[in-house]
Coordinates of C-alpha atoms in Angstrom, one line a residue:
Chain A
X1 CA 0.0 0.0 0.0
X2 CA 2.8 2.6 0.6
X3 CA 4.3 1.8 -2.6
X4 CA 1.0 2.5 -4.1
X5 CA 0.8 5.8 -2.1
X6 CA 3.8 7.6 -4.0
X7 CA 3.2 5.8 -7.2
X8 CA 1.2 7.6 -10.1
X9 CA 0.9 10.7 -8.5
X10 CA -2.9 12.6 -9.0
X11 CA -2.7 15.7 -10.7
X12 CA -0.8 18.3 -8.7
X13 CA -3.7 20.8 -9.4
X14 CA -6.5 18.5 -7.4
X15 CA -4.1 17.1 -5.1
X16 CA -3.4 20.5 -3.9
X17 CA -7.2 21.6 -2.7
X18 CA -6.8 17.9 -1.6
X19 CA -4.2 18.2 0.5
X20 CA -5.5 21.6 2.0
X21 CA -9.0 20.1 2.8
X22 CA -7.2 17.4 4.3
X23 CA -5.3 20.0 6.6
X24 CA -8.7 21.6 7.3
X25 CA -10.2 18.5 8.4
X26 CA -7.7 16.7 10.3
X27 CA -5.4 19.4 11.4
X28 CA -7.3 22.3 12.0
X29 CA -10.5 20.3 13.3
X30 CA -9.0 18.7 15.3
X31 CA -7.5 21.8 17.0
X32 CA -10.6 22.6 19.4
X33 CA -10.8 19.0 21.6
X34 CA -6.9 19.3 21.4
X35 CA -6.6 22.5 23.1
X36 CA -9.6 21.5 25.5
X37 CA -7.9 18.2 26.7
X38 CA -4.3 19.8 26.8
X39 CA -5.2 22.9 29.2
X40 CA -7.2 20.9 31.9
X41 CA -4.8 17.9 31.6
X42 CA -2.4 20.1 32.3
X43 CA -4.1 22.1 35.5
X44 CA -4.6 18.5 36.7
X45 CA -1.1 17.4 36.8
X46 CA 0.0 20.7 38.4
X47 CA -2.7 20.2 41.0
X48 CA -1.9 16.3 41.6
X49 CA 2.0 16.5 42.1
X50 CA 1.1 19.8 44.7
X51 CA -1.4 17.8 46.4
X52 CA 1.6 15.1 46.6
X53 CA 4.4 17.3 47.7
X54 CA 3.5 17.0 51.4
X55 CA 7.4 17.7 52.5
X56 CA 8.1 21.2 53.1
X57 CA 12.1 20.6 52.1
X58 CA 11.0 19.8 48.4
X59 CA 10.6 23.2 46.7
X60 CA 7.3 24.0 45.4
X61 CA 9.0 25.1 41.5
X62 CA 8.8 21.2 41.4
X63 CA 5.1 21.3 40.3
X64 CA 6.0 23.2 37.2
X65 CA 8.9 21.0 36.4
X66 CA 7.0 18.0 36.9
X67 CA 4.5 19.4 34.8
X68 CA 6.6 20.6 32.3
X69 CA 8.4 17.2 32.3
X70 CA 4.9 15.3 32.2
X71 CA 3.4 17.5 29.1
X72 CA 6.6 17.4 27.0
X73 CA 7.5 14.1 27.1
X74 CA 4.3 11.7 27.7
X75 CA 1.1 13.4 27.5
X76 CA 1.2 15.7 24.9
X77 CA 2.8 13.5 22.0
X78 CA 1.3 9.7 23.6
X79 CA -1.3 11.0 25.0
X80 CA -3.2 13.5 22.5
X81 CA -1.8 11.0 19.9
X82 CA -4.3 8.4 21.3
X83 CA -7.2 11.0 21.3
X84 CA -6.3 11.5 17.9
X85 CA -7.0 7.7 16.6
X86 CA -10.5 8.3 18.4
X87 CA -11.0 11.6 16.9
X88 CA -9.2 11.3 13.7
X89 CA -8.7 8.1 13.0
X90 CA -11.6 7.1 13.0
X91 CA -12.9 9.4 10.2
X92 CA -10.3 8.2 8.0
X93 CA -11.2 4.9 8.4
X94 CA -15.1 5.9 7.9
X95 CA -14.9 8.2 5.6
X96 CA -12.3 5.9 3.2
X97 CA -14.7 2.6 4.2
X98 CA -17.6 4.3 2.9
X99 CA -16.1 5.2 -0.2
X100 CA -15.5 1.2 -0.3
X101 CA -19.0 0.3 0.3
X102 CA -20.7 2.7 -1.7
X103 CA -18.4 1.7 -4.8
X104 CA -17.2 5.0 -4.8
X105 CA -13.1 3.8 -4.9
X106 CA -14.2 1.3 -7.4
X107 CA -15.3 4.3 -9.7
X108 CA -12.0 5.9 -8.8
X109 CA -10.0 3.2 -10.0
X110 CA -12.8 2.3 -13.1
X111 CA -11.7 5.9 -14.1
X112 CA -8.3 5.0 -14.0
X113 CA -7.1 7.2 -10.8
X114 CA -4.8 5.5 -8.8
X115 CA -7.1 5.4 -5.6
X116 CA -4.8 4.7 -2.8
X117 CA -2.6 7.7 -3.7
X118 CA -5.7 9.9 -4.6
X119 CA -7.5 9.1 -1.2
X120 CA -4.1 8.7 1.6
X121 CA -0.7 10.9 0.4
X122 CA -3.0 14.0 1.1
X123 CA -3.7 12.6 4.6
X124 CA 0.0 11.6 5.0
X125 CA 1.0 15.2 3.6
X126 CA -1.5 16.6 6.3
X127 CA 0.1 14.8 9.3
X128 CA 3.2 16.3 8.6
X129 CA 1.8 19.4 10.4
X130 CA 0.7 17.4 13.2
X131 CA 4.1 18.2 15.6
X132 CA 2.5 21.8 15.6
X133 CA -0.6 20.7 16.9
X134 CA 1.5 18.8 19.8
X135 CA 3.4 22.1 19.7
X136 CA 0.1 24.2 20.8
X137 CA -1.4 21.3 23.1
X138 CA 2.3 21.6 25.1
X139 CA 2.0 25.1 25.7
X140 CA -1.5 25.0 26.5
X141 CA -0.8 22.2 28.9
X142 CA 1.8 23.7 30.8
X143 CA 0.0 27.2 30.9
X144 CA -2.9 25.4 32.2
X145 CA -0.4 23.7 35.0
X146 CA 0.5 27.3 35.5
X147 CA -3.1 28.5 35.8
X148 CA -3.9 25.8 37.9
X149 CA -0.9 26.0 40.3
X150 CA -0.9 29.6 40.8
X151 CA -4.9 30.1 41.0
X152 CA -5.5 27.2 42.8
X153 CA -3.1 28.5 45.3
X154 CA 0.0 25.8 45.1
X155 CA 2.7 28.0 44.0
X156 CA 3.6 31.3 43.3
X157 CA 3.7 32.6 39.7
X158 CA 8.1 33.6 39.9
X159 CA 8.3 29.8 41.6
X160 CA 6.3 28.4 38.5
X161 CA 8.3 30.1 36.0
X162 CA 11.6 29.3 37.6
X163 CA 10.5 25.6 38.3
X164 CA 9.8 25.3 34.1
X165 CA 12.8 26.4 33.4
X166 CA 15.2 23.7 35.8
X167 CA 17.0 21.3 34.2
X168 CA 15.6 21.7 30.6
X169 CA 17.0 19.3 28.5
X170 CA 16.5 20.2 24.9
X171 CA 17.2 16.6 23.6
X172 CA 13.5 16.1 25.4
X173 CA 11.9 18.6 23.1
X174 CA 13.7 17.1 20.0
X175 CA 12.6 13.4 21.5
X176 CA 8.9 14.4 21.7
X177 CA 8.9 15.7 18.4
X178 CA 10.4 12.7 17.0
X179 CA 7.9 10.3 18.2
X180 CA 5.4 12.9 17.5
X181 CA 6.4 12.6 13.4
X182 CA 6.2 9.2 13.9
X183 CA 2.7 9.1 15.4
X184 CA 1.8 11.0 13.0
X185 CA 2.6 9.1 10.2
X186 CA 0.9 6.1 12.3
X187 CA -2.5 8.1 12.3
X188 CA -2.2 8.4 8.5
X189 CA -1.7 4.9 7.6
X190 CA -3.1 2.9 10.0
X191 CA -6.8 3.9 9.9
X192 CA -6.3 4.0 5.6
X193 CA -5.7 0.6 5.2
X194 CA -8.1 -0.3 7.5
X195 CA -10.6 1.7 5.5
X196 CA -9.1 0.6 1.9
X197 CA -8.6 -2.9 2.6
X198 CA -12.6 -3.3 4.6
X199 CA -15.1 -5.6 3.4
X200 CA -19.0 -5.5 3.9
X201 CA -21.7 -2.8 4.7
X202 CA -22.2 0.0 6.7
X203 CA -22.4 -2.2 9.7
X204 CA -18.7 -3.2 8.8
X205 CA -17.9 0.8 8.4
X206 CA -18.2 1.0 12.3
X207 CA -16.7 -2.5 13.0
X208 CA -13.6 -1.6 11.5
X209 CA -13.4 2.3 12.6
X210 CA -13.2 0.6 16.1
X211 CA -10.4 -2.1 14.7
X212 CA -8.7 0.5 13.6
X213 CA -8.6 2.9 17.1
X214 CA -7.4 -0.4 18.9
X215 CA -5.0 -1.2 16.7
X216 CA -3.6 2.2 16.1
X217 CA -3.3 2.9 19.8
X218 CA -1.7 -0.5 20.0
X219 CA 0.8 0.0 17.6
X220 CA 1.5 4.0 19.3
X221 CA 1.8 2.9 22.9
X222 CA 4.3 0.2 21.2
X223 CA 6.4 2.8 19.0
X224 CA 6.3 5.0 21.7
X225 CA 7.9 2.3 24.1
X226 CA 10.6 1.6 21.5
X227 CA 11.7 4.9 20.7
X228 CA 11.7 5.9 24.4
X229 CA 14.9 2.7 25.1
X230 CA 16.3 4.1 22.2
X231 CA 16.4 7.6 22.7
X232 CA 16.3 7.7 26.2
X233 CA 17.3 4.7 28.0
Chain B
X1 CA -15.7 -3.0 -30.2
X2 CA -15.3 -5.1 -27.7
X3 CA -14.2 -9.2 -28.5
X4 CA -14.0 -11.4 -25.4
X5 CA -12.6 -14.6 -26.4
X6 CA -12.5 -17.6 -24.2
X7 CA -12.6 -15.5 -20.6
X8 CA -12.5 -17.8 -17.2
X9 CA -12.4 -16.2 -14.2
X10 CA -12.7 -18.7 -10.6
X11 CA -12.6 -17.2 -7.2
X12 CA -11.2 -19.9 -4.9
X13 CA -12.4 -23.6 -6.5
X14 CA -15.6 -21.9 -7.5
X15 CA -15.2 -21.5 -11.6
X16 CA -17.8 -18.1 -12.3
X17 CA -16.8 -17.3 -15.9
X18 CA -16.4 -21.3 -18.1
X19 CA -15.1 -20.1 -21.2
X20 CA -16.9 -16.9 -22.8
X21 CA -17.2 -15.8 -25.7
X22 CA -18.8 -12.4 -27.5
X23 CA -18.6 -9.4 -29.5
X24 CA -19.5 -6.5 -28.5
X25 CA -20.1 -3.9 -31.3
X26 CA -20.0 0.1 -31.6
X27 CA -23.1 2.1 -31.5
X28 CA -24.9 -0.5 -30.3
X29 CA -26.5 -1.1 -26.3
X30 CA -25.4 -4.5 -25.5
X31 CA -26.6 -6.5 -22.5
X32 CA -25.3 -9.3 -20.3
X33 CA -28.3 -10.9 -19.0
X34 CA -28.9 -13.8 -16.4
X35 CA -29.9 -14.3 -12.7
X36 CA -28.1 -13.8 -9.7
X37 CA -25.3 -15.6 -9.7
X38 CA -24.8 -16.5 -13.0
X39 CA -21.7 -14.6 -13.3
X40 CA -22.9 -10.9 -15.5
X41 CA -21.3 -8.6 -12.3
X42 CA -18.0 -11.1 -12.5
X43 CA -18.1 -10.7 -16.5
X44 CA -18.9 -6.6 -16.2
X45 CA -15.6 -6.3 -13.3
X46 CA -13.5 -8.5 -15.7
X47 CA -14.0 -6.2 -18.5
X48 CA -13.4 -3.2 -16.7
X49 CA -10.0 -4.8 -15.6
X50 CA -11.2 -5.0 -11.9
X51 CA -10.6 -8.9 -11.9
X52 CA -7.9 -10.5 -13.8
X53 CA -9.1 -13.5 -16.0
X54 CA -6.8 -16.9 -16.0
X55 CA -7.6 -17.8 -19.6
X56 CA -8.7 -15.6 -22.6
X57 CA -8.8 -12.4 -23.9
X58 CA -10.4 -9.1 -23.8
X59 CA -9.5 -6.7 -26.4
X60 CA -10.7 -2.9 -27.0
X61 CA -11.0 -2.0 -30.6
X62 CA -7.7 -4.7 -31.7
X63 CA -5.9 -3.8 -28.1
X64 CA -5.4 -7.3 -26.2
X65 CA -6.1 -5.8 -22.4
X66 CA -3.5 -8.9 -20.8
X67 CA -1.0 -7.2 -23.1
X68 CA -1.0 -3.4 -22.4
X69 CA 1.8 -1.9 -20.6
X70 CA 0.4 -0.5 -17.0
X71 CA 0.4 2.7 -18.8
X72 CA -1.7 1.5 -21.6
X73 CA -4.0 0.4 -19.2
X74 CA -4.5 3.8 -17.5
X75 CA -4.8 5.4 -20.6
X76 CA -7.3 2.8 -21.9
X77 CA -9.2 3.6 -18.5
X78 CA -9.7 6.7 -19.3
X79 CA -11.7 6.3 -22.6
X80 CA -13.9 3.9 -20.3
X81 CA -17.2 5.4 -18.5
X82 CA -19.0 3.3 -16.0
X83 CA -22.5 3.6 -13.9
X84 CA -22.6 1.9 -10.8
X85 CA -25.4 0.2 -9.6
X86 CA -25.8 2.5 -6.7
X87 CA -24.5 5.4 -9.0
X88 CA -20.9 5.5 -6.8
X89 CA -21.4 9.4 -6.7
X90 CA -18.2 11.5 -4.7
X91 CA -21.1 12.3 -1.7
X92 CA -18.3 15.0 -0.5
X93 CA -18.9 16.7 -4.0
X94 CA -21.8 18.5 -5.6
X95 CA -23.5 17.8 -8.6
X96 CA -21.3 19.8 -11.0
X97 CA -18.1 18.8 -9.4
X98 CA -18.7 15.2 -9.6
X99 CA -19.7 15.4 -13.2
X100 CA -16.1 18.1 -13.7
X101 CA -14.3 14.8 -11.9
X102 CA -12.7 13.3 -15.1
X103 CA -11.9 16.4 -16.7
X104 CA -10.5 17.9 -13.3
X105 CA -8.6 14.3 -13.3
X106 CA -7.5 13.6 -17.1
X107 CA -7.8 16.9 -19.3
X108 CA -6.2 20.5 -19.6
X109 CA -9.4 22.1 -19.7
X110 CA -9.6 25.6 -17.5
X111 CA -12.6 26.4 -15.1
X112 CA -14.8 28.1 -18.1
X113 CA -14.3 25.5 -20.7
X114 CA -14.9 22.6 -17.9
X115 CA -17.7 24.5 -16.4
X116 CA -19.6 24.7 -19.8
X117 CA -19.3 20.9 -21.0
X118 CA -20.6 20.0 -17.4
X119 CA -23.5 22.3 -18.3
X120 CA -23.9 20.4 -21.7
X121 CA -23.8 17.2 -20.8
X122 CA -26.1 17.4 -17.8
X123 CA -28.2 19.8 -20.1
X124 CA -27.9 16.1 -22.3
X125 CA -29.0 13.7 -19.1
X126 CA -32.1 16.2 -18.7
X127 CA -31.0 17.4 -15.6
X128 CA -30.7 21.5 -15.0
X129 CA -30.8 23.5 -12.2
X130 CA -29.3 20.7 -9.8
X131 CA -25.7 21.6 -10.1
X132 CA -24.8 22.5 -6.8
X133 CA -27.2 19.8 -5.0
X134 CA -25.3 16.7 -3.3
X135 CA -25.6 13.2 -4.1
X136 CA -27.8 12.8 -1.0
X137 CA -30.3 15.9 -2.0
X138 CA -31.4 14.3 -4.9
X139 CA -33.6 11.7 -5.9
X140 CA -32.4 7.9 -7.6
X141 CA -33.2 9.0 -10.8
X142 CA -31.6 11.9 -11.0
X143 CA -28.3 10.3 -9.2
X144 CA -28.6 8.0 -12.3
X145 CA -28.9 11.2 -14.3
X146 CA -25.5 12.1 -12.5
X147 CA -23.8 9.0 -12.7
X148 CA -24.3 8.7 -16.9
X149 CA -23.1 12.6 -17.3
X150 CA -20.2 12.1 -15.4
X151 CA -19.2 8.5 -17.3
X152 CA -19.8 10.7 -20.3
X153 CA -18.4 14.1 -20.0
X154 CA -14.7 12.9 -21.4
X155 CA -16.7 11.4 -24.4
X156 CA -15.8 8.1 -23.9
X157 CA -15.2 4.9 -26.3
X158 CA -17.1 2.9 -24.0
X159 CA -19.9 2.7 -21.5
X160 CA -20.5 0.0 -18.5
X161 CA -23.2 0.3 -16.9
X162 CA -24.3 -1.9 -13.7
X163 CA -28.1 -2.5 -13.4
X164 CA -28.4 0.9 -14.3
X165 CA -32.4 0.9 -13.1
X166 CA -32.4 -1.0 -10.4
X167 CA -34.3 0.6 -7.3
X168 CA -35.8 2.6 -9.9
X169 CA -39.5 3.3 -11.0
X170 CA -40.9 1.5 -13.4
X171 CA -41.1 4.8 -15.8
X172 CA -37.8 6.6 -14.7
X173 CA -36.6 2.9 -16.0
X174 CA -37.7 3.3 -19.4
X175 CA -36.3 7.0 -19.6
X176 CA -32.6 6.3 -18.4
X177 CA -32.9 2.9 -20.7
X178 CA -34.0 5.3 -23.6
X179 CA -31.4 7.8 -22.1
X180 CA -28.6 5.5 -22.5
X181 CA -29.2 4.5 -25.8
X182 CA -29.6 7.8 -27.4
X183 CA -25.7 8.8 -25.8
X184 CA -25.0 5.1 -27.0
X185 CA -25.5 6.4 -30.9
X186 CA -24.9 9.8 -30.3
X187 CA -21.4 9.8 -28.9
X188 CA -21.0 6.3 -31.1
X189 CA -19.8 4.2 -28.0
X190 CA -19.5 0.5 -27.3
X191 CA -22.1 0.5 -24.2
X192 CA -22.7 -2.9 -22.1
X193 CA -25.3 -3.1 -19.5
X194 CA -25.6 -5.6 -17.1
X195 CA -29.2 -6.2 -16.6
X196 CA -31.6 -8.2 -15.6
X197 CA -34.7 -5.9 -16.0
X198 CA -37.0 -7.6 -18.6
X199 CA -38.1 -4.2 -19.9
X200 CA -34.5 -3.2 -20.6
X201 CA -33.9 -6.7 -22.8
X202 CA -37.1 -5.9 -24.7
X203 CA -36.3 -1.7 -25.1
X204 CA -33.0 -1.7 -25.4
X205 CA -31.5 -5.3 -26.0
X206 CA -29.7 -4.5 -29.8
X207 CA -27.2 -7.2 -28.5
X208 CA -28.4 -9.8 -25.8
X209 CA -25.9 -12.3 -23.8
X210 CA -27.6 -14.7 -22.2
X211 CA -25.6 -16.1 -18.9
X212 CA -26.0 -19.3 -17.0
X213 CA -24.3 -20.8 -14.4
X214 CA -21.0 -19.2 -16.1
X215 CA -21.8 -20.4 -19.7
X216 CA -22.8 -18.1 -22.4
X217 CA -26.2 -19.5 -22.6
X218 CA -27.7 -18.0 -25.4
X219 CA -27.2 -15.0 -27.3
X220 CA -29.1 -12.4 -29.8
X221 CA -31.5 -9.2 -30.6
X222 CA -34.7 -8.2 -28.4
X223 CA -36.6 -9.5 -31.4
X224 CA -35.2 -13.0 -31.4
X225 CA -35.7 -13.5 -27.5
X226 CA -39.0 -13.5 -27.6
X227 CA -39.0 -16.6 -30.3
X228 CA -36.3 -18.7 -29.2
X229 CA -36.9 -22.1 -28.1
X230 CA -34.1 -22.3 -25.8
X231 CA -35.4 -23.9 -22.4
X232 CA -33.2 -21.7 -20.2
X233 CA -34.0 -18.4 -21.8
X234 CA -37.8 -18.9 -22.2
X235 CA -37.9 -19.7 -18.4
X236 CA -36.3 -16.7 -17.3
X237 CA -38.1 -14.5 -19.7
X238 CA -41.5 -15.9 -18.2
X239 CA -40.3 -15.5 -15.1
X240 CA -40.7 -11.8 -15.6
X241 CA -44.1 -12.4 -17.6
X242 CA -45.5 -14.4 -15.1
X243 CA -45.9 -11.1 -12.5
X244 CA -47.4 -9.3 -15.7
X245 CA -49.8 -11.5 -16.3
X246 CA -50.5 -11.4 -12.3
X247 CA -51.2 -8.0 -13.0
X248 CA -53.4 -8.1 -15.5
X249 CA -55.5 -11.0 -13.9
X250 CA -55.5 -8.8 -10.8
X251 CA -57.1 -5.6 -12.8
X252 CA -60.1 -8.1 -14.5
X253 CA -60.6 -8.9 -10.7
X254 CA -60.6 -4.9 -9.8
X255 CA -63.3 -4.0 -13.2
X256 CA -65.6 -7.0 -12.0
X257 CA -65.6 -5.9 -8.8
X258 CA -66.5 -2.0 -10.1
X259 CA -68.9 -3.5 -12.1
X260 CA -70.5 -5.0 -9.0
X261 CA -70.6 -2.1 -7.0
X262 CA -72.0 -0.6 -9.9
X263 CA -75.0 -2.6 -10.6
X264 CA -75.7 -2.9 -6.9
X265 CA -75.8 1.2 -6.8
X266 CA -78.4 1.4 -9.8
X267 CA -80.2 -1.4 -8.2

């Protein structure tokens, strides 16, 4: 199938407004629940690590780094990434096993359009932007840790800021954004061919948008494991 | 023309297509006929290159499809129009942009010169004012309507076209059958239609292939189906005349009955 992806390119002048309704659609829609999750996940792990720091010799800038740690590394490149099999991949996988059913990708291919290629590089070319959307949901989840931590009375606003900056590591930024490319590339694919490849009616539409969150969050919780012992380990 | 020599086509140990054989000519509405099952949707695909036959040959006006290049192919592709069954519209796209698909896809024409041959050919199909409805506003006719513009708009060699009135009216049936053969002599195409609507065979059936069990059963004109003798074909044609005959038994029942309640109102 990825062969088939870069093979026969479509015509550059559809796959362009292809490509940008893809962006629309997956990047840009998928902005809202992004941001949502990322701010109060983030007020949540500021307020759970101040709740825990019950030892008046530990210094309360640790809630920001911990949240800073937290956000960068796990929750928002993993963690939004598995929200966005839910959100996104499962329209792929509808969307592209709809098409199927209704015989619409046999009239692609009838017509002599190479399908695969007409109907995934624009997604793939879409994902490409997604390490800005992890990008936005890190600094809304540390600015909700922030909000969280300093309203909520757990630390002071100079304590937060100087807690964020301890011990940065850019090698962590680089890290997340890695695996972030990677997921990326993961949300593309995975939920296509289990679109493409489906068999059945509408009934089997939802059966394998379902197949194909499990089995996309399977193989990112996997990745992510294996690039974390080999980057970080 | 299209000249299908010896095709075989098996899925699994099951054989679907057992050695066909047909011509189908230009400017003429050609029709695969049979029941369910006897192979016409395997025999449509494997013309339209969908399914790859293990004996025979298909060839498009002298080109031997097994022997194009995957280039060829394409190219050959695009010279091909198809109606799906359940017309396979884009339901993302509107009318108009559906029907622009092929020329958007496969030509150099600009936004006025695409916009205008859209407007012709649905002008063609009967079917103004609709271009910026979706697939989903509009009723199975007219996504019929739809499907046949759009397989035409690039003016190709040859139309497919999948139980093209199923789920259809009886008299929405007749006009797409009269529909498609009008583009069929008009634009000079090789058009098959896989079919088994009785009312097509006897409208439009210039060129009948009779299919059974796999085998080409029978084949010839709309004229000579009525008075062959074949055993096969003569069953499945009175299948069909068996419900009109139920009709018409039906209506005598409906007059006597008036005619009762008529005489018992003057009484």
């Amino acid at each position: 199938m990825i062969k088939e992806v870069f093979n026969k390119p479509t015509k550059w002048s559809v796959m362009k407004s292809l490509i940008l309704k893809e962006i629309d659609d997956l990047i840009i829609g998928s902005m809202g629940i992004v941001a949502f999750i990322s701010f109060f996940i983030g007020g949540v792990v500021a307020i759970q690590t101040a709740l825990n720091l019950t030892n008046p010799l530990i210094p309360k800038s640790l809630i920001a780094f911990a949240t800073r740690q937290s956000v960068i590394l796990e929750f928002a490149p993993t963690f939004i990434s598995i929200i966005m099999a839910g959100r996104a991949g499962s329209y792929i996988t509808s969307s592209i096993g709809t098409m199927r059913v209704t015989e619409q990708i046999d009239a692609l291919e009838v017509m002599g359009v190479n399908a695969i290629n007409y109907l995934i590089f624009p997604k793939i070319v879409a994902f490409t932007l997604y390490p800005f959307v992890i990008a936005i949901s890190m600094f809304l989840g540390i600015m909700g840790g922030w909000l969280a931590g300093v309203y909520g009375g757990f630390v002071g606003s100079d304590q937060f800021l100087e807690g964020i900056q301890t011990d940065f590591i850019p090698f962590h930024v680089f890290y997340a954004f890695l695996k972030t490319f990677v997921f990326g590339m993961l949300l593309a694919t995975i939920p296509s061919f289990h679109g493409f490849y489906m068999k059945g009616g509408a009934l089997e539409v939802g059966k394998a948008s379902t197949t194909s969150f499990v089995w996309t969050s399977v193989v990112i919780i996997t990745v992510n494991y294996i690039i974390t012992q080999l980057l970080l380990s | 023309m299209i000249e299908i020599k010896d095709i075989e086509k098996s899925f699994g140990d099951t054989k679907v297509l057992k050695g066909i054989s047909t011509t189908f000519e230009t400017g003429k509405t050609n029709l695969i006929i049979g029941r369910s099952g006897s192979g016409k949707t395997v025999m449509l695909k494997t013309l339209l290159g969908i399914h790859t036959p293990e004996k025979g040959s298909i060839s498009f006006d002298g080109r031997i499809y097994s022997e194009l290049t995957r280039d060829e192919k394409r190219s050959l592709r695009t010279e091909i129009g198809m109606v799906f069954q359940g017309s396979a519209l884009f339901d993302s796209m509107n009318v108009e942009d559906n029907v622009a698909f092929p020329l958007k896809m496969f030509t150099n024409k600009r936004g006025r010169e695409i916009k205008d041959r859209v407007n012709e050919v649905l002008e063609r199909v009967n079917l103004v004012d609709a271009n910026y409805k979706f697939p989903n506003e509009i009723s199975g006719g007219m996504q019929k309507r739809v499907a046949i513009a759009r397989a035409i708009v690039n003016n190709p060699k040859y139309l497919f076209c999948d139980e093209p009135n199923s789920g259809l009216d009886p008299e929405t049936s007749i006009l797409i059958d009269e529909l498609i053969q009008e583009i069929t002599r008009e634009y000079d195409m090789t058009t098959v239609i896989n079919t088994h609507d009785m009312n097509s065979v006897l409208q439009i059936g210039e060129k009948i292939v009779f299919l059974k069990n796999g085998i080409k059963e029978w084949e010839g004109t709309n004229e000579q189906i009525l008075e062959t003798r074949n055993k096969s074909i003569v069953e499945f044609v009175y299948s069909s005349e068996l419900f009109k005959k139920v009709r018409e038994s039906l209506l005598e029942e409906d007059d006597e009955e008036r005619k009762q309640d008529l005489n018992i109102k003057d009484e």
